[in-house]
Coordinates of C-alpha atoms in Angstrom, one line a residue:
M19 CA 27.8 17.8 -1.0
A20 CA 28.1 16.7 2.6
L21 CA 28.2 19.3 5.3
S22 CA 30.5 18.9 8.3
P23 CA 28.7 17.7 11.4
K24 CA 29.2 21.1 12.9
A25 CA 27.8 22.9 9.9
R26 CA 24.7 20.7 9.2
P27 CA 22.3 22.4 11.6
Y28 CA 22.9 25.8 9.9
L29 CA 22.3 25.3 7.2
L30 CA 15.8 30.2 -23.3
V31 CA 16.9 30.6 -24.5
T32 CA 15.3 33.4 -26.4
A33 CA 15.2 32.6 -30.0
L34 CA 14.0 34.9 -32.9
V35 CA 13.7 32.9 -36.1
L36 CA 13.9 34.6 -39.5
A37 CA 11.7 32.6 -42.0
V38 CA 12.8 32.4 -45.6
V39 CA 10.2 30.3 -47.4
G40 CA 9.7 30.0 -51.1
V41 CA 11.3 32.2 -53.8
L42 CA 10.3 35.7 -52.4
V43 CA 10.3 37.2 -49.0
A44 CA 8.0 40.1 -48.4
K45 CA 9.2 43.0 -46.3
M46 CA 7.0 46.0 -45.4
P47 CA 9.0 49.3 -45.4
A48 CA 7.6 51.7 -42.8
E49 CA 7.6 54.7 -45.1
T50 CA 5.4 53.3 -47.8
G51 CA 3.6 50.2 -46.5
R52 CA 4.2 48.5 -49.9
P53 CA 5.8 45.0 -50.0
V54 CA 9.2 44.8 -51.6
A55 CA 10.4 41.6 -53.3
V56 CA 13.7 40.3 -52.1
P57 CA 15.6 38.3 -54.7
P58 CA 16.0 34.6 -53.8
T59 CA 19.8 34.9 -53.9
S60 CA 19.9 37.6 -51.1
T61 CA 21.2 36.6 -47.6
P62 CA 18.7 37.1 -44.8
P63 CA 20.1 39.7 -42.4
V64 CA 21.3 38.5 -38.9
V65 CA 18.9 39.4 -36.2
N66 CA 20.7 41.8 -33.8
E67 CA 20.1 39.5 -30.8
V68 CA 22.0 39.7 -27.6
G69 CA 22.6 36.6 -25.5
G70 CA 21.1 37.0 -22.0
D71 CA 23.0 37.2 -18.8
G72 CA 21.1 34.5 -17.1
A73 CA 20.0 30.9 -17.8
G74 CA 16.6 31.1 -16.1
D75 CA 17.1 29.7 -12.6
P76 CA 14.7 31.6 -10.3
Y77 CA 17.1 31.4 -7.3
Y78 CA 20.1 32.6 -9.2
P79 CA 18.7 34.5 -12.2
Q80 CA 22.1 35.9 -13.4
D81 CA 23.9 32.5 -13.2
G82 CA 24.8 31.2 -16.7
N83 CA 23.8 32.8 -20.0
S84 CA 21.4 32.2 -22.9
G85 CA 22.0 32.2 -26.6
Y86 CA 24.4 29.2 -26.9
D87 CA 25.1 25.7 -25.7
V88 CA 28.6 24.7 -24.6
G89 CA 29.9 21.4 -25.9
G90 CA 33.3 21.4 -24.2
Y91 CA 35.9 23.3 -22.2
D92 CA 39.6 23.0 -22.9
V93 CA 41.4 24.9 -20.1
S94 CA 45.1 25.5 -19.6
I95 CA 46.3 27.1 -16.4
S96 CA 49.7 27.9 -14.9
Y97 CA 49.7 28.5 -11.1
D98 CA 52.5 29.4 -8.7
P99 CA 51.6 28.7 -5.1
A100 CA 54.3 31.1 -3.9
T101 CA 52.7 34.1 -5.5
R102 CA 49.2 32.8 -5.8
H103 CA 49.1 34.0 -9.4
L104 CA 47.3 32.2 -12.1
D105 CA 47.6 32.5 -15.9
G106 CA 44.9 30.9 -18.0
K107 CA 43.6 30.2 -21.4
A108 CA 40.3 28.6 -22.0
R109 CA 38.9 27.3 -25.3
V110 CA 35.1 27.0 -25.1
T111 CA 33.4 25.1 -28.0
A112 CA 29.7 26.0 -28.3
V113 CA 26.7 26.1 -30.7
A114 CA 24.7 29.3 -31.0
T115 CA 21.0 28.7 -30.2
A116 CA 20.0 32.0 -31.7
D117 CA 21.4 34.6 -34.2
L118 CA 23.8 36.5 -31.9
S119 CA 25.6 39.8 -32.2
R120 CA 27.1 39.3 -28.7
F121 CA 27.0 36.9 -25.9
N122 CA 28.2 36.4 -22.3
L123 CA 30.5 34.1 -20.3
D124 CA 30.9 34.1 -16.5
L125 CA 34.3 34.9 -15.0
Y126 CA 34.8 36.1 -11.4
Q127 CA 37.2 39.0 -11.0
L128 CA 40.2 37.6 -13.0
E129 CA 41.5 40.0 -15.7
V130 CA 40.9 39.3 -19.4
S131 CA 43.6 40.3 -21.8
D132 CA 42.4 38.8 -25.1
V133 CA 39.3 37.1 -26.6
T134 CA 39.0 35.5 -30.0
V135 CA 35.9 34.0 -31.7
G136 CA 37.1 31.5 -34.3
E137 CA 40.3 33.1 -35.7
E138 CA 39.3 36.7 -35.3
K139 CA 39.7 39.0 -32.3
A140 CA 36.5 39.9 -30.5
A141 CA 35.7 43.0 -28.5
F142 CA 34.9 42.4 -24.8
T143 CA 33.8 44.3 -21.8
R144 CA 33.1 43.4 -18.1
E145 CA 29.7 44.0 -16.4
G146 CA 29.0 43.4 -12.8
D147 CA 31.2 41.1 -10.8
H148 CA 31.2 38.1 -13.2
E149 CA 29.9 38.9 -16.7
L150 CA 32.3 38.8 -19.6
V151 CA 30.4 40.4 -22.5
I152 CA 31.8 39.3 -25.9
T153 CA 31.1 40.9 -29.3
P154 CA 32.5 38.8 -32.1
A155 CA 33.8 40.4 -35.3
Q156 CA 31.1 38.6 -37.3
P157 CA 27.7 37.9 -35.8
L158 CA 26.9 34.2 -35.1
R159 CA 24.2 32.4 -36.9
R160 CA 21.7 30.1 -35.1
D161 CA 23.1 26.5 -35.1
Q162 CA 26.6 27.7 -35.9
Q163 CA 29.4 26.0 -34.0
F164 CA 32.0 28.4 -32.7
V165 CA 35.1 28.4 -30.5
V166 CA 35.7 31.3 -28.1
T167 CA 39.2 31.6 -26.6
V168 CA 39.8 33.7 -23.5
T169 CA 43.2 34.6 -22.2
Y170 CA 43.1 35.7 -18.5
A171 CA 45.2 36.1 -15.4
G172 CA 45.2 37.2 -11.8
E173 CA 44.9 35.9 -8.2
P174 CA 41.8 33.7 -8.0
T175 CA 39.6 34.1 -4.9
V176 CA 36.4 32.9 -3.3
V177 CA 32.8 33.8 -3.7
E178 CA 31.3 34.8 -0.4
D179 CA 27.6 34.1 0.1
R180 CA 25.9 35.0 3.4
A181 CA 23.6 31.9 3.3
L182 CA 25.9 29.4 1.6
G183 CA 29.3 30.3 2.8
R184 CA 32.6 30.3 0.8
S185 CA 33.1 28.6 -2.5
G186 CA 35.6 28.8 -5.4
W187 CA 39.4 29.0 -5.3
Q188 CA 40.6 28.4 -1.8
I189 CA 44.2 28.3 -0.4
S190 CA 45.0 25.1 1.5
S191 CA 46.9 25.0 4.8
S192 CA 49.9 23.5 3.0
G193 CA 50.1 26.5 0.7
G194 CA 48.5 24.8 -2.2
A195 CA 45.0 25.5 -3.6
F196 CA 41.8 23.8 -4.5
A197 CA 38.6 24.8 -6.3
A198 CA 35.3 23.7 -4.7
G199 CA 31.9 25.0 -3.8
E200 CA 28.3 25.0 -4.6
P201 CA 26.5 26.5 -6.5
H202 CA 29.6 28.6 -7.6
S203 CA 33.2 27.6 -8.0
A204 CA 34.2 27.2 -11.7
T205 CA 34.2 30.8 -12.6
T206 CA 36.8 31.8 -10.0
W207 CA 39.4 30.0 -12.2
F208 CA 38.0 29.7 -15.7
P209 CA 35.4 31.3 -17.9
A210 CA 32.2 29.3 -18.3
N211 CA 28.5 29.2 -18.8
D212 CA 28.0 28.8 -15.1
T213 CA 24.7 26.9 -14.9
P214 CA 24.0 23.2 -14.2
R215 CA 21.7 23.3 -17.2
D216 CA 24.6 23.6 -19.7
K217 CA 26.7 20.5 -19.0
A218 CA 29.8 20.0 -21.1
T219 CA 33.0 17.9 -21.4
F220 CA 36.1 19.2 -19.7
K221 CA 39.8 19.0 -20.3
L222 CA 42.5 20.6 -18.1
A223 CA 46.2 21.1 -18.5
A224 CA 47.5 22.5 -15.1
R225 CA 51.1 23.7 -15.0
V226 CA 52.8 24.0 -11.6
P227 CA 56.3 24.4 -10.2
D228 CA 58.3 21.1 -9.8
G229 CA 57.6 19.6 -6.4
W230 CA 53.9 20.5 -6.7
S231 CA 51.3 18.4 -8.5
A232 CA 47.7 18.9 -9.8
I233 CA 44.7 16.6 -9.8
S234 CA 41.4 17.2 -11.5
N235 CA 38.3 15.4 -12.9
G236 CA 38.2 12.4 -15.2
V237 CA 40.9 10.3 -16.7
E238 CA 44.6 11.0 -16.1
E239 CA 46.4 11.8 -19.4
G240 CA 50.0 12.1 -18.4
T241 CA 52.5 14.8 -17.5
S242 CA 55.3 16.8 -19.1
S243 CA 58.1 18.8 -17.6
E244 CA 60.1 21.8 -18.8
A245 CA 62.3 24.5 -17.1
G246 CA 61.3 23.7 -13.6
W247 CA 57.6 23.3 -14.2
T248 CA 55.4 20.2 -14.7
T249 CA 52.1 20.1 -16.6
F250 CA 49.4 17.6 -15.4
R251 CA 46.7 16.7 -18.0
W252 CA 43.1 15.4 -17.1
N253 CA 40.2 14.7 -19.3
A254 CA 36.5 14.3 -18.3
P255 CA 34.8 13.1 -21.5
Q256 CA 31.3 12.9 -20.1
P257 CA 29.1 16.0 -19.7
M258 CA 29.6 17.9 -16.4
A259 CA 28.0 20.8 -14.6
T260 CA 30.4 23.6 -14.1
Y261 CA 30.3 23.6 -10.3
L262 CA 31.5 20.0 -10.4
A263 CA 34.8 20.9 -12.1
T264 CA 37.8 21.1 -9.9
V265 CA 41.6 21.4 -9.7
A266 CA 43.6 20.8 -6.6
I267 CA 47.3 21.7 -6.3
D268 CA 49.4 20.3 -3.5
K269 CA 52.3 18.1 -2.7
W270 CA 50.1 15.1 -3.2
T271 CA 50.7 11.4 -2.4
F272 CA 48.9 9.5 -5.2
D273 CA 47.3 6.1 -5.0
R274 CA 46.4 4.4 -8.3
S275 CA 44.4 1.3 -8.8
A276 CA 41.4 0.1 -10.8
L277 CA 37.8 -1.2 -10.2
A278 CA 37.0 -4.8 -11.1
D279 CA 35.8 -3.7 -14.6
G280 CA 39.1 -1.8 -15.2
T281 CA 37.9 1.7 -14.5
P282 CA 40.9 3.6 -13.3
V283 CA 41.0 4.9 -9.7
V284 CA 43.2 7.9 -8.9
S285 CA 43.2 9.3 -5.4
A286 CA 45.4 12.1 -3.9
Y287 CA 46.3 12.8 -0.3
A288 CA 47.6 16.1 0.9
P289 CA 50.3 16.2 3.6
G290 CA 48.5 15.5 6.8
A291 CA 45.6 13.6 5.2
L292 CA 47.1 10.2 4.7
D293 CA 45.0 8.7 7.6
A294 CA 42.1 8.9 5.2
R295 CA 43.6 6.1 3.2
D296 CA 42.1 3.4 5.4
D297 CA 38.5 4.4 4.7
H298 CA 39.1 5.2 1.1
R299 CA 40.6 1.8 0.3
R300 CA 36.9 0.6 0.5
L301 CA 35.9 2.8 -2.5
P302 CA 35.6 -0.2 -4.8
E303 CA 33.3 -1.9 -2.3
V304 CA 31.3 1.3 -1.9
L305 CA 30.8 1.7 -5.7
E306 CA 29.9 -1.9 -6.1
F307 CA 27.3 -1.6 -3.4
L308 CA 25.8 1.6 -4.8
S309 CA 25.8 0.1 -8.3
G310 CA 23.6 -2.6 -7.0
K311 CA 21.1 0.0 -5.8
F312 CA 21.3 2.7 -8.5
G313 CA 22.5 1.0 -11.6
P314 CA 25.9 0.7 -13.3
Y315 CA 28.6 3.2 -12.3
P316 CA 28.1 6.1 -14.8
F317 CA 31.7 7.3 -15.3
Q318 CA 35.0 6.3 -16.8
A319 CA 37.1 7.2 -13.8
A320 CA 36.9 7.3 -10.0
G321 CA 38.9 8.4 -7.0
G322 CA 39.1 11.1 -4.4
I323 CA 40.9 14.3 -3.3
F324 CA 41.7 14.4 0.4
I325 CA 42.8 17.9 1.7
A326 CA 44.1 18.5 5.2
D327 CA 41.7 21.4 5.8
N328 CA 38.6 21.5 8.0
I329 CA 36.4 23.3 5.5
G330 CA 32.6 23.1 6.2
F331 CA 31.8 20.6 3.4
S332 CA 33.0 17.8 1.2
L333 CA 31.9 18.0 -2.4
E334 CA 31.0 15.6 -5.2
T335 CA 33.3 17.0 -7.8
Q336 CA 32.6 14.7 -10.7
T337 CA 34.5 11.3 -10.6
R338 CA 36.8 12.6 -7.9
P339 CA 35.1 14.1 -4.8
I340 CA 37.0 16.6 -2.6
Y341 CA 37.0 15.5 1.1
A342 CA 37.5 17.8 4.1
Q343 CA 39.8 16.6 6.9
W344 CA 36.8 15.5 9.0
A345 CA 35.4 13.2 6.2
D346 CA 34.7 9.6 7.2
L347 CA 33.4 6.4 5.5
D348 CA 29.8 7.8 5.6
T349 CA 31.0 10.8 3.7
I350 CA 32.7 8.7 1.1
V351 CA 29.4 6.8 0.6
H352 CA 27.5 10.1 0.4
E353 CA 29.8 11.8 -2.1
N354 CA 30.0 8.8 -4.4
A355 CA 26.2 8.3 -4.4
H356 CA 26.2 11.8 -6.0
M357 CA 28.0 10.2 -9.0
W358 CA 24.5 9.0 -9.9
F359 CA 22.4 11.6 -8.2
G360 CA 23.7 15.1 -8.9
D361 CA 26.6 14.4 -11.3
S362 CA 25.4 12.0 -14.0
V363 CA 21.8 13.1 -13.5
S364 CA 22.0 16.8 -12.6
L365 CA 19.3 19.1 -11.3
R366 CA 17.6 21.5 -13.7
S367 CA 17.1 24.2 -11.1
W368 CA 18.5 24.7 -7.6
A369 CA 14.9 24.2 -6.2
D370 CA 15.5 20.5 -7.3
I371 CA 18.4 20.0 -4.9
C372 CA 16.7 17.1 -3.1
L373 CA 17.4 15.1 -6.3
N374 CA 21.1 15.4 -5.2
E375 CA 21.2 15.5 -1.5
C376 CA 18.1 13.5 -0.4
F377 CA 19.3 10.5 -2.4
A378 CA 23.0 10.8 -1.3
S379 CA 22.0 11.1 2.3
Y380 CA 19.7 8.1 2.1
A381 CA 22.5 6.2 0.5
Q382 CA 24.2 6.4 3.9
W383 CA 21.2 4.7 5.5
L384 CA 21.2 2.0 2.7
W385 CA 24.9 1.4 3.5
D386 CA 24.2 1.0 7.2
E387 CA 21.4 -1.4 6.4
G388 CA 23.3 -3.4 3.8
K389 CA 26.7 -3.5 5.5
G390 CA 25.9 -3.1 9.2
G391 CA 22.4 -4.7 9.5
A392 CA 20.7 -1.5 10.7
N393 CA 17.0 -1.6 11.1
L394 CA 15.9 1.4 9.1
D395 CA 12.3 1.2 10.3
D396 CA 13.4 1.5 13.9
R397 CA 15.8 4.3 13.0
F398 CA 13.0 6.1 11.2
R399 CA 10.5 5.9 14.1
S400 CA 13.1 6.9 16.6
E401 CA 14.0 10.0 14.6
V402 CA 10.3 11.0 14.1
D403 CA 9.7 10.6 17.9
R404 CA 12.8 12.7 18.6
T405 CA 11.8 15.5 16.4
R406 CA 8.0 15.4 16.5
N407 CA 7.6 18.6 18.5
R408 CA 10.3 20.5 16.7
D409 CA 8.6 22.8 14.2
A410 CA 12.0 24.1 13.0
Y411 CA 12.9 20.6 11.9
W412 CA 9.7 19.9 10.0
G413 CA 9.4 23.4 8.7
R414 CA 12.2 22.9 6.1
K415 CA 10.8 22.1 2.7
L416 CA 12.6 19.6 0.6
Y417 CA 11.4 20.9 -2.8
D418 CA 11.4 24.6 -3.7
M419 CA 12.7 25.6 -0.3
G420 CA 13.8 29.1 -1.4
R421 CA 17.2 30.6 -2.2
G422 CA 19.7 30.2 0.6
N423 CA 17.7 27.3 2.2
E424 CA 18.9 24.6 -0.3
F425 CA 20.9 22.7 2.3
K426 CA 18.9 23.0 5.4
G427 CA 16.6 20.0 5.4
V428 CA 17.9 17.6 2.7
Y429 CA 20.5 15.8 4.9
D430 CA 18.2 14.6 7.7
K431 CA 14.6 15.2 6.9
G432 CA 15.5 14.1 3.4
Q433 CA 16.6 10.7 4.8
L434 CA 13.2 10.2 6.5
A435 CA 11.3 11.3 3.4
M436 CA 13.2 8.8 1.2
H437 CA 12.6 5.9 3.6
A438 CA 8.9 6.8 3.8
L439 CA 8.7 6.8 0.0
R440 CA 10.4 3.4 -0.1
R441 CA 7.9 2.0 2.3
Q442 CA 5.0 3.7 0.5
V443 CA 5.8 2.1 -2.9
G444 CA 7.6 -1.1 -1.7
D445 CA 11.2 -2.1 -2.4
E446 CA 10.6 -3.5 -5.9
S447 CA 9.1 -0.3 -7.2
F448 CA 11.4 2.0 -5.2
F449 CA 14.7 0.5 -6.6
K450 CA 13.2 0.0 -10.0
A451 CA 12.3 3.7 -10.1
L452 CA 15.8 4.7 -9.0
Q453 CA 17.6 2.6 -11.6
T454 CA 15.3 3.5 -14.5
W455 CA 15.6 7.2 -13.5
T456 CA 19.4 7.2 -13.6
A457 CA 19.4 5.3 -16.9
Q458 CA 16.9 7.5 -18.6
H459 CA 18.5 10.8 -17.5
R460 CA 22.2 9.8 -17.7
D461 CA 24.5 12.7 -18.6
G462 CA 21.5 15.0 -18.6
N463 CA 19.3 17.2 -16.3
A464 CA 16.0 16.6 -14.6
S465 CA 13.6 18.2 -12.1
W466 CA 11.9 17.1 -8.9
P467 CA 8.4 17.2 -10.5
E468 CA 9.7 14.9 -13.2
F469 CA 10.9 12.5 -10.5
E470 CA 7.5 12.5 -8.8
A471 CA 5.8 11.7 -12.0
H472 CA 8.4 8.9 -12.7
V473 CA 7.8 7.2 -9.3
E474 CA 4.0 7.4 -9.8
Q475 CA 4.4 5.7 -13.3
V476 CA 6.7 3.0 -12.0
S477 CA 4.7 2.2 -8.9
G478 CA 1.2 2.7 -10.4
Q479 CA 0.2 4.7 -7.3
D480 CA -1.3 8.2 -7.0
L481 CA 1.3 9.9 -4.7
D482 CA 0.2 13.5 -4.9
A483 CA -0.8 13.6 -1.2
F484 CA 2.4 11.8 -0.1
F485 CA 4.7 14.2 -2.1
A486 CA 2.8 17.2 -0.9
A487 CA 3.2 16.2 2.7
W488 CA 6.8 15.0 2.7
F489 CA 8.6 17.0 0.1
R490 CA 6.6 20.1 -0.6
G491 CA 5.2 20.6 2.9
A492 CA 6.6 22.5 5.8
E493 CA 5.2 20.6 8.8
L494 CA 5.0 17.1 10.2
P495 CA 2.7 15.0 8.0
S496 CA -0.7 15.1 9.7
S497 CA -1.9 11.7 8.4
D498 CA -0.5 8.6 10.0
D499 CA -1.0 6.8 6.7
V500 CA 1.4 9.2 5.1
L501 CA 3.7 9.6 8.1
Y502 CA 4.0 5.8 8.7
P503 CA 3.4 4.0 5.3
G504 CA 3.8 0.3 4.8
S505 CA 5.9 -1.5 7.4
L506 CA 6.4 1.7 9.4
R507 CA 2.8 1.5 10.7
R508 CA 2.9 0.9 14.4

């Protein structure tokens, strides 16, 4: 995510396993204390386990759910911009990671009318502002694949967060709508296991009145029309964190092309956003440049969604970022760097946000160096001199910064820290570490401590003091050897 220039300164699974070993299983009745032989043909009873209403992130303990792992979402929506009403049906394919008598999905405010698990109707209730609690007709066995289908409707809305602002379903100035936000967005328009830890494939069929069109993540799979409505189909076949899923509905102008290797590029411009075309025509050049730094482009589609609204951020929605009206070429570089750092390799916990934003922000420096000849050492020293006496600047931690502080230091202090790391280990080790990191964790999740260990392994250096000062610390590094490593030494 890139913040607008104006906004920048403000900113388990629990498993119980029933062992059945050998011919007999001994049970101890409470009333006698005597073992009772269970015939070998008997079926072990299902543990009455309930999936938890949280996936374990310490900053957002009720985000996501435990007890299952989602493999894919297949979502169909019908949306009328005139009434702002949405009808939806979502098929969620998952595997139980425990014996479950019930489990949760996350869905914000929309009304649910029907739930099935497999072919059978399931009971459901709502708890809190986003928990959909589902009780299947038959308990689920550990390792059992199942499909839950949820039918829902209503007027989607935004999630308000005092520290992080607005996210989710937003109405555009043209009367259309778009879904974007971090860390919450998806569950304002479809039910999901809303945690980056549970990445899944995503398919969307979006039905809108003729004259409107819909764009989403992944590969374009055609349209169909009937009775004054058109359905647009999109398919993201590589795992995706839920907050990176999007749909945007407007009277789009589409541009379609391809990268040199044939990867399809689809971009959409809202009325009033066509000026963004000049910068975005350089997307193939941007992706080629970033591939040279980070490794091969990790997805089967590319493009962008350009709205005509001055929201406070642009966002790296997977394969097709959403750009606010203020977005420029630097923003395009930033959001597409996220295709490697944040999208393909996703954070494990929100404390790891530097894995996303520090790298994407430093990519802007790399672009300026590679395309504009910028001297990054001079830029680094100038920025340190400018901020040396600003405790508020250096007091922002880059790792485990605390809930609500995720986006306060990663865009500017993060650039300095990344350049210092590059000079500490040298270019060969730095870029080797980045490329092997994106290759090893492709389509998965990782943590900041894992990255620290990875760079130490690649470089052969003990970097504990360096990481403690630059990424875990909340003050200007006190040692000149740490503050000005390598060619940065005066």
